[in-house]
């Protein structure tokens, strides 16, 4: 109880003000940098440093394994389970790969952060508008065709239980069309750090881990390959989760 009280006091008086300042600086630098300079550089490195800072200032241990599975210069479609809001900081800060996000349309409305994501050419998906979805996937196709990698949460929504929900096929269809490898990412600990169902304001101290699995290369082109990429990614990601979070649980938000 005392440790919890001390950690929350630290969050309130030290971490939160510093995170706010870092967020403002990162947003402004990203917007200006992407407007005046190289969008690939300024759209990635400030956000990477910001994410690392947030994780470190909150004293969250991080373990990453599998970076050796990635080849220099190769474009990938990364797919990850969506345990919580700290998934973003873990991948952005510690994947070690320049990429663009596919993210919910609602994030566009976040003050400053949404504008910075626009400037960085991350891809917003409006699931309520079929024509907008098509536009988003056209943008994603252009991003991948240009040699950039893409990170997608195929579940589309954070878990309520720590378990995985169902996957949508969009990311795997893009990978199939462009014949790109899919890299499954398993995220552990994010649900414990910031559960969707508990305490809106507080962070719980818990180790975070990111496992970068071996790429899944195309076995053909068409429905069989899409199904292979989707089903294999799902099983590989789940295999990296602890026993308590293994198994499918329906997510009512999907």
Short mmCIF file of C-alpha atoms in Angstrom, two decimals:
data_model
loop_
_atom_site.label_atom_id
_atom_site.label_comp_id
_atom_site.label_asym_id
_atom_site.label_seq_id
_atom_site.Cartn_x
_atom_site.Cartn_y
_atom_site.Cartn_z
CA UNK A 1 0.00 0.00 0.00
CA UNK A 2 2.84 2.40 0.88
CA UNK A 3 4.63 1.60 -2.39
CA UNK A 4 1.44 2.31 -4.33
CA UNK A 5 0.96 5.63 -2.54
CA UNK A 6 4.56 6.67 -3.16
CA UNK A 7 4.38 5.70 -6.83
CA UNK A 8 1.14 7.62 -7.35
CA UNK A 9 2.60 10.67 -5.62
CA UNK A 10 5.63 10.42 -7.92
CA UNK A 11 3.35 10.15 -10.96
CA UNK A 12 1.33 13.19 -9.93
CA UNK A 13 4.13 15.54 -8.84
CA UNK A 14 7.04 14.54 -11.06
CA UNK A 15 6.20 12.22 -13.96
CA UNK A 16 2.94 13.82 -15.14
CA UNK A 17 4.30 17.40 -15.45
CA UNK A 18 7.42 16.18 -17.26
CA UNK A 19 5.36 14.00 -19.62
CA UNK A 20 3.12 16.97 -20.42
CA UNK A 21 6.13 19.15 -21.24
CA UNK A 22 7.74 16.38 -23.31
CA UNK A 23 4.49 15.83 -25.21
CA UNK A 24 4.18 19.51 -26.11
CA UNK A 25 7.82 19.71 -27.23
CA UNK A 26 7.54 16.49 -29.24
CA UNK A 27 4.33 17.60 -30.95
CA UNK A 28 5.72 21.00 -31.91
CA UNK A 29 9.06 19.57 -33.11
CA UNK A 30 7.27 16.88 -35.17
CA UNK A 31 4.92 19.36 -36.84
CA UNK A 32 7.66 21.87 -37.66
CA UNK A 33 10.16 19.20 -38.70
CA UNK A 34 7.72 17.39 -40.99
CA UNK A 35 6.57 20.68 -42.51
CA UNK A 36 10.05 22.00 -43.24
CA UNK A 37 12.17 18.86 -43.48
CA UNK A 38 12.24 15.11 -44.00
CA UNK A 39 8.89 13.68 -42.88
CA UNK A 40 10.32 10.17 -42.48
CA UNK A 41 12.95 11.44 -40.02
CA UNK A 42 10.86 13.97 -38.11
CA UNK A 43 7.80 11.75 -38.20
CA UNK A 44 9.62 9.00 -36.35
CA UNK A 45 12.58 10.01 -34.18
CA UNK A 46 10.93 12.66 -31.95
CA UNK A 47 8.08 10.21 -31.27
CA UNK A 48 10.55 7.43 -30.56
CA UNK A 49 12.42 9.53 -27.99
CA UNK A 50 9.12 10.73 -26.48
CA UNK A 51 7.92 7.14 -26.05
CA UNK A 52 11.19 6.05 -24.47
CA UNK A 53 11.04 9.02 -22.12
CA UNK A 54 7.50 8.22 -20.97
CA UNK A 55 8.34 4.60 -20.24
CA UNK A 56 11.57 5.52 -18.42
CA UNK A 57 10.12 8.39 -16.38
CA UNK A 58 7.38 6.04 -15.16
CA UNK A 59 10.09 3.57 -14.07
CA UNK A 60 8.71 0.72 -16.20
CA UNK A 61 11.20 -2.09 -16.95
CA UNK A 62 11.35 -3.03 -20.65
CA UNK A 63 12.57 -6.22 -22.30
CA UNK A 64 12.83 -6.60 -26.08
CA UNK A 65 13.81 -9.75 -27.93
CA UNK A 66 13.96 -10.70 -31.58
CA UNK A 67 15.40 -7.60 -33.28
CA UNK A 68 17.85 -9.94 -35.01
CA UNK A 69 14.87 -11.30 -36.98
CA UNK A 70 14.62 -8.07 -38.99
CA UNK A 71 16.67 -7.35 -42.13
CA UNK A 72 18.07 -3.91 -42.89
CA UNK A 73 16.23 -2.12 -45.68
CA UNK A 74 13.29 -4.54 -45.79
CA UNK A 75 9.75 -3.18 -45.61
CA UNK A 76 7.46 -5.08 -43.22
CA UNK A 77 3.86 -5.17 -42.09
CA UNK A 78 4.08 -5.45 -38.29
CA UNK A 79 0.99 -6.83 -36.53
CA UNK A 80 0.60 -6.80 -32.74
CA UNK A 81 -1.90 -7.70 -30.06
CA UNK A 82 -3.51 -4.64 -28.46
CA UNK A 83 -3.23 -4.96 -24.67
CA UNK A 84 -3.47 -1.29 -23.75
CA UNK A 85 -2.45 2.30 -24.36
CA UNK A 86 1.19 1.58 -23.49
CA UNK A 87 1.45 -0.65 -26.57
CA UNK A 88 2.08 2.56 -28.50
CA UNK A 89 5.00 3.66 -26.34
CA UNK A 90 6.49 0.17 -26.29
CA UNK A 91 6.45 -0.26 -30.08
CA UNK A 92 7.30 3.35 -30.96
CA UNK A 93 10.12 3.53 -28.46
CA UNK A 94 11.65 0.08 -28.62
CA UNK A 95 10.91 -1.67 -31.94
CA UNK A 96 13.95 0.03 -33.45
CA UNK A 97 12.39 0.40 -36.87
CA UNK A 98 11.10 3.45 -38.76
CA UNK A 99 7.43 2.95 -39.63
CA UNK A 100 4.00 4.51 -39.97
CA UNK A 101 1.03 3.68 -37.74
CA UNK A 102 -2.46 2.72 -38.78
CA UNK A 103 -4.57 4.23 -36.01
CA UNK A 104 -8.13 5.00 -35.01
CA UNK A 105 -9.73 8.12 -36.44
CA UNK A 106 -10.54 9.30 -32.90
CA UNK A 107 -6.86 9.90 -32.15
CA UNK A 108 -6.92 12.68 -34.74
CA UNK A 109 -8.94 14.78 -32.29
CA UNK A 110 -6.33 14.66 -29.52
CA UNK A 111 -4.91 18.15 -28.94
CA UNK A 112 -1.51 18.58 -30.60
CA UNK A 113 -0.87 14.81 -30.76
CA UNK A 114 -3.44 14.38 -33.53
CA UNK A 115 -1.96 17.24 -35.52
CA UNK A 116 1.55 15.82 -35.08
CA UNK A 117 0.37 12.41 -36.32
CA UNK A 118 -1.15 14.06 -39.39
CA UNK A 119 2.10 15.91 -40.08
CA UNK A 120 4.03 12.65 -39.73
CA UNK A 121 1.70 11.00 -42.28
CA UNK A 122 0.47 8.28 -39.98
CA UNK A 123 -2.70 6.69 -41.31
CA UNK A 124 -6.08 7.23 -39.67
CA UNK A 125 -8.85 4.67 -40.16
CA UNK A 126 -12.51 5.65 -39.84
CA UNK A 127 -14.23 2.29 -39.36
CA UNK A 128 -17.69 3.90 -39.61
CA UNK A 129 -17.18 5.13 -43.17
CA UNK A 130 -16.49 2.54 -45.91
CA UNK A 131 -15.20 5.12 -48.39
CA UNK A 132 -12.81 6.52 -45.77
CA UNK A 133 -11.60 2.99 -45.01
CA UNK A 134 -10.75 2.53 -48.69
CA UNK A 135 -8.86 5.84 -48.69
CA UNK A 136 -6.90 4.76 -45.62
CA UNK A 137 -5.85 1.52 -47.25
CA UNK A 138 -4.85 3.36 -50.40
CA UNK A 139 -2.61 5.54 -48.24
CA UNK A 140 -1.21 2.46 -46.51
CA UNK A 141 -0.52 0.86 -49.89
CA UNK A 142 1.42 3.94 -50.99
CA UNK A 143 3.38 3.94 -47.73
CA UNK A 144 4.41 0.31 -48.14
CA UNK A 145 5.13 0.69 -51.85
CA UNK A 146 7.52 3.52 -50.96
CA UNK A 147 9.65 1.19 -48.83
CA UNK A 148 8.32 2.23 -45.41
CA UNK A 149 7.06 -0.29 -42.85
CA UNK A 150 3.62 -0.24 -41.26
CA UNK A 151 2.40 -1.13 -37.75
CA UNK A 152 -1.18 -2.35 -37.35
CA UNK A 153 -3.25 -3.60 -34.43
CA UNK A 154 -5.47 -6.09 -36.31
CA UNK A 155 -7.87 -6.30 -33.35
CA UNK A 156 -8.61 -2.60 -33.83
CA UNK A 157 -9.46 -2.14 -30.12
CA UNK A 158 -7.74 -2.61 -26.79
CA UNK A 159 -8.61 -5.72 -24.83
CA UNK A 160 -10.84 -5.61 -21.76
CA UNK A 161 -9.40 -8.83 -20.35
CA UNK A 162 -5.77 -9.15 -21.49
CA UNK A 163 -6.84 -11.85 -23.95
CA UNK A 164 -6.81 -11.44 -27.72
CA UNK A 165 -9.97 -10.79 -29.71
CA UNK A 166 -10.45 -11.48 -33.41
CA UNK A 167 -8.21 -10.13 -36.18
CA UNK A 168 -9.38 -8.05 -39.12
CA UNK A 169 -7.92 -8.98 -42.50
CA UNK A 170 -6.92 -5.56 -43.87
CA UNK A 171 -3.23 -5.67 -42.91
CA UNK A 172 -2.83 -9.19 -44.29
CA UNK A 173 -4.55 -8.24 -47.54
CA UNK A 174 -2.08 -5.38 -47.98
CA UNK A 175 0.86 -7.69 -47.26
CA UNK A 176 -0.50 -10.20 -49.77
CA UNK A 177 -1.08 -7.63 -52.49
CA UNK A 178 2.45 -6.23 -52.19
CA UNK A 179 4.01 -9.63 -51.35
CA UNK A 180 5.58 -8.29 -48.17
CA UNK A 181 6.53 -10.27 -45.06
CA UNK A 182 4.36 -9.94 -41.97
CA UNK A 183 6.12 -9.70 -38.59
CA UNK A 184 4.04 -10.75 -35.57
CA UNK A 185 4.72 -8.77 -32.38
CA UNK A 186 3.71 -10.03 -28.95
CA UNK A 187 3.16 -7.37 -26.29
CA UNK A 188 3.18 -8.39 -22.64
CA UNK A 189 2.58 -6.23 -19.57
CA UNK A 190 0.76 -3.31 -21.14
CA UNK A 191 -2.58 -4.59 -19.86
CA UNK A 192 -1.14 -4.70 -16.34
CA UNK A 193 0.37 -1.22 -16.61
CA UNK A 194 -2.81 0.47 -17.81
CA UNK A 195 -5.84 -1.83 -17.77
CA UNK A 196 -8.76 -0.54 -19.78
CA UNK A 197 -11.14 -1.44 -16.95
CA UNK A 198 -9.32 0.13 -13.98
CA UNK A 199 -8.26 3.57 -12.77
CA UNK A 200 -8.42 6.03 -15.63
CA UNK A 201 -5.70 8.27 -14.23
CA UNK A 202 -3.08 6.01 -12.63
CA UNK A 203 -0.34 3.83 -14.10
CA UNK A 204 0.56 0.56 -12.39
CA UNK A 205 4.23 -0.36 -12.31
CA UNK A 206 4.78 -3.62 -14.18
CA UNK A 207 7.43 -4.93 -16.61
CA UNK A 208 6.78 -4.47 -20.33
CA UNK A 209 8.03 -6.88 -22.97
CA UNK A 210 8.04 -6.86 -26.75
CA UNK A 211 8.78 -10.04 -28.71
CA UNK A 212 9.63 -9.58 -32.39
CA UNK A 213 8.89 -12.91 -34.02
CA UNK A 214 10.42 -14.19 -37.24
CA UNK A 215 8.82 -12.74 -40.38
CA UNK A 216 6.12 -14.69 -42.17
CA UNK A 217 6.88 -14.62 -45.87
CA UNK A 218 4.27 -15.01 -48.60
CA UNK A 219 3.57 -18.61 -49.60
CA UNK A 220 1.54 -17.61 -52.67
CA UNK A 221 -0.80 -14.75 -53.56
CA UNK A 222 -4.52 -14.57 -52.91
CA UNK A 223 -6.95 -15.89 -50.31
CA UNK A 224 -4.83 -18.84 -49.24
CA UNK A 225 -1.87 -16.59 -48.50
CA UNK A 226 -4.04 -14.04 -46.65
CA UNK A 227 -5.50 -16.80 -44.50
CA UNK A 228 -2.03 -18.24 -43.87
CA UNK A 229 -0.65 -14.83 -42.77
CA UNK A 230 -3.64 -14.06 -40.56
CA UNK A 231 -3.95 -17.43 -38.85
CA UNK A 232 -0.20 -17.92 -38.40
CA UNK A 233 0.23 -14.41 -36.99
CA UNK A 234 -2.60 -14.95 -34.53
CA UNK A 235 -1.19 -18.23 -33.22
CA UNK A 236 2.38 -16.94 -33.03
CA UNK A 237 1.38 -13.78 -31.15
CA UNK A 238 -0.77 -15.76 -28.73
CA UNK A 239 2.04 -18.28 -28.14
CA UNK A 240 4.14 -15.45 -26.71
CA UNK A 241 1.55 -14.50 -24.10
CA UNK A 242 1.62 -15.85 -20.54
CA UNK A 243 -0.80 -18.69 -19.79
CA UNK A 244 -3.25 -16.41 -17.97
CA UNK A 245 -3.87 -14.41 -21.19
CA UNK A 246 -3.88 -17.27 -23.68
CA UNK A 247 -7.06 -18.12 -25.55
CA UNK A 248 -9.60 -16.07 -27.47
CA UNK A 249 -12.04 -13.87 -25.54
CA UNK A 250 -14.66 -11.87 -27.41
CA UNK A 251 -14.10 -8.12 -27.32
CA UNK A 252 -17.45 -6.25 -27.36
CA UNK A 253 -15.71 -3.18 -28.79
CA UNK A 254 -14.76 -4.93 -32.01
#
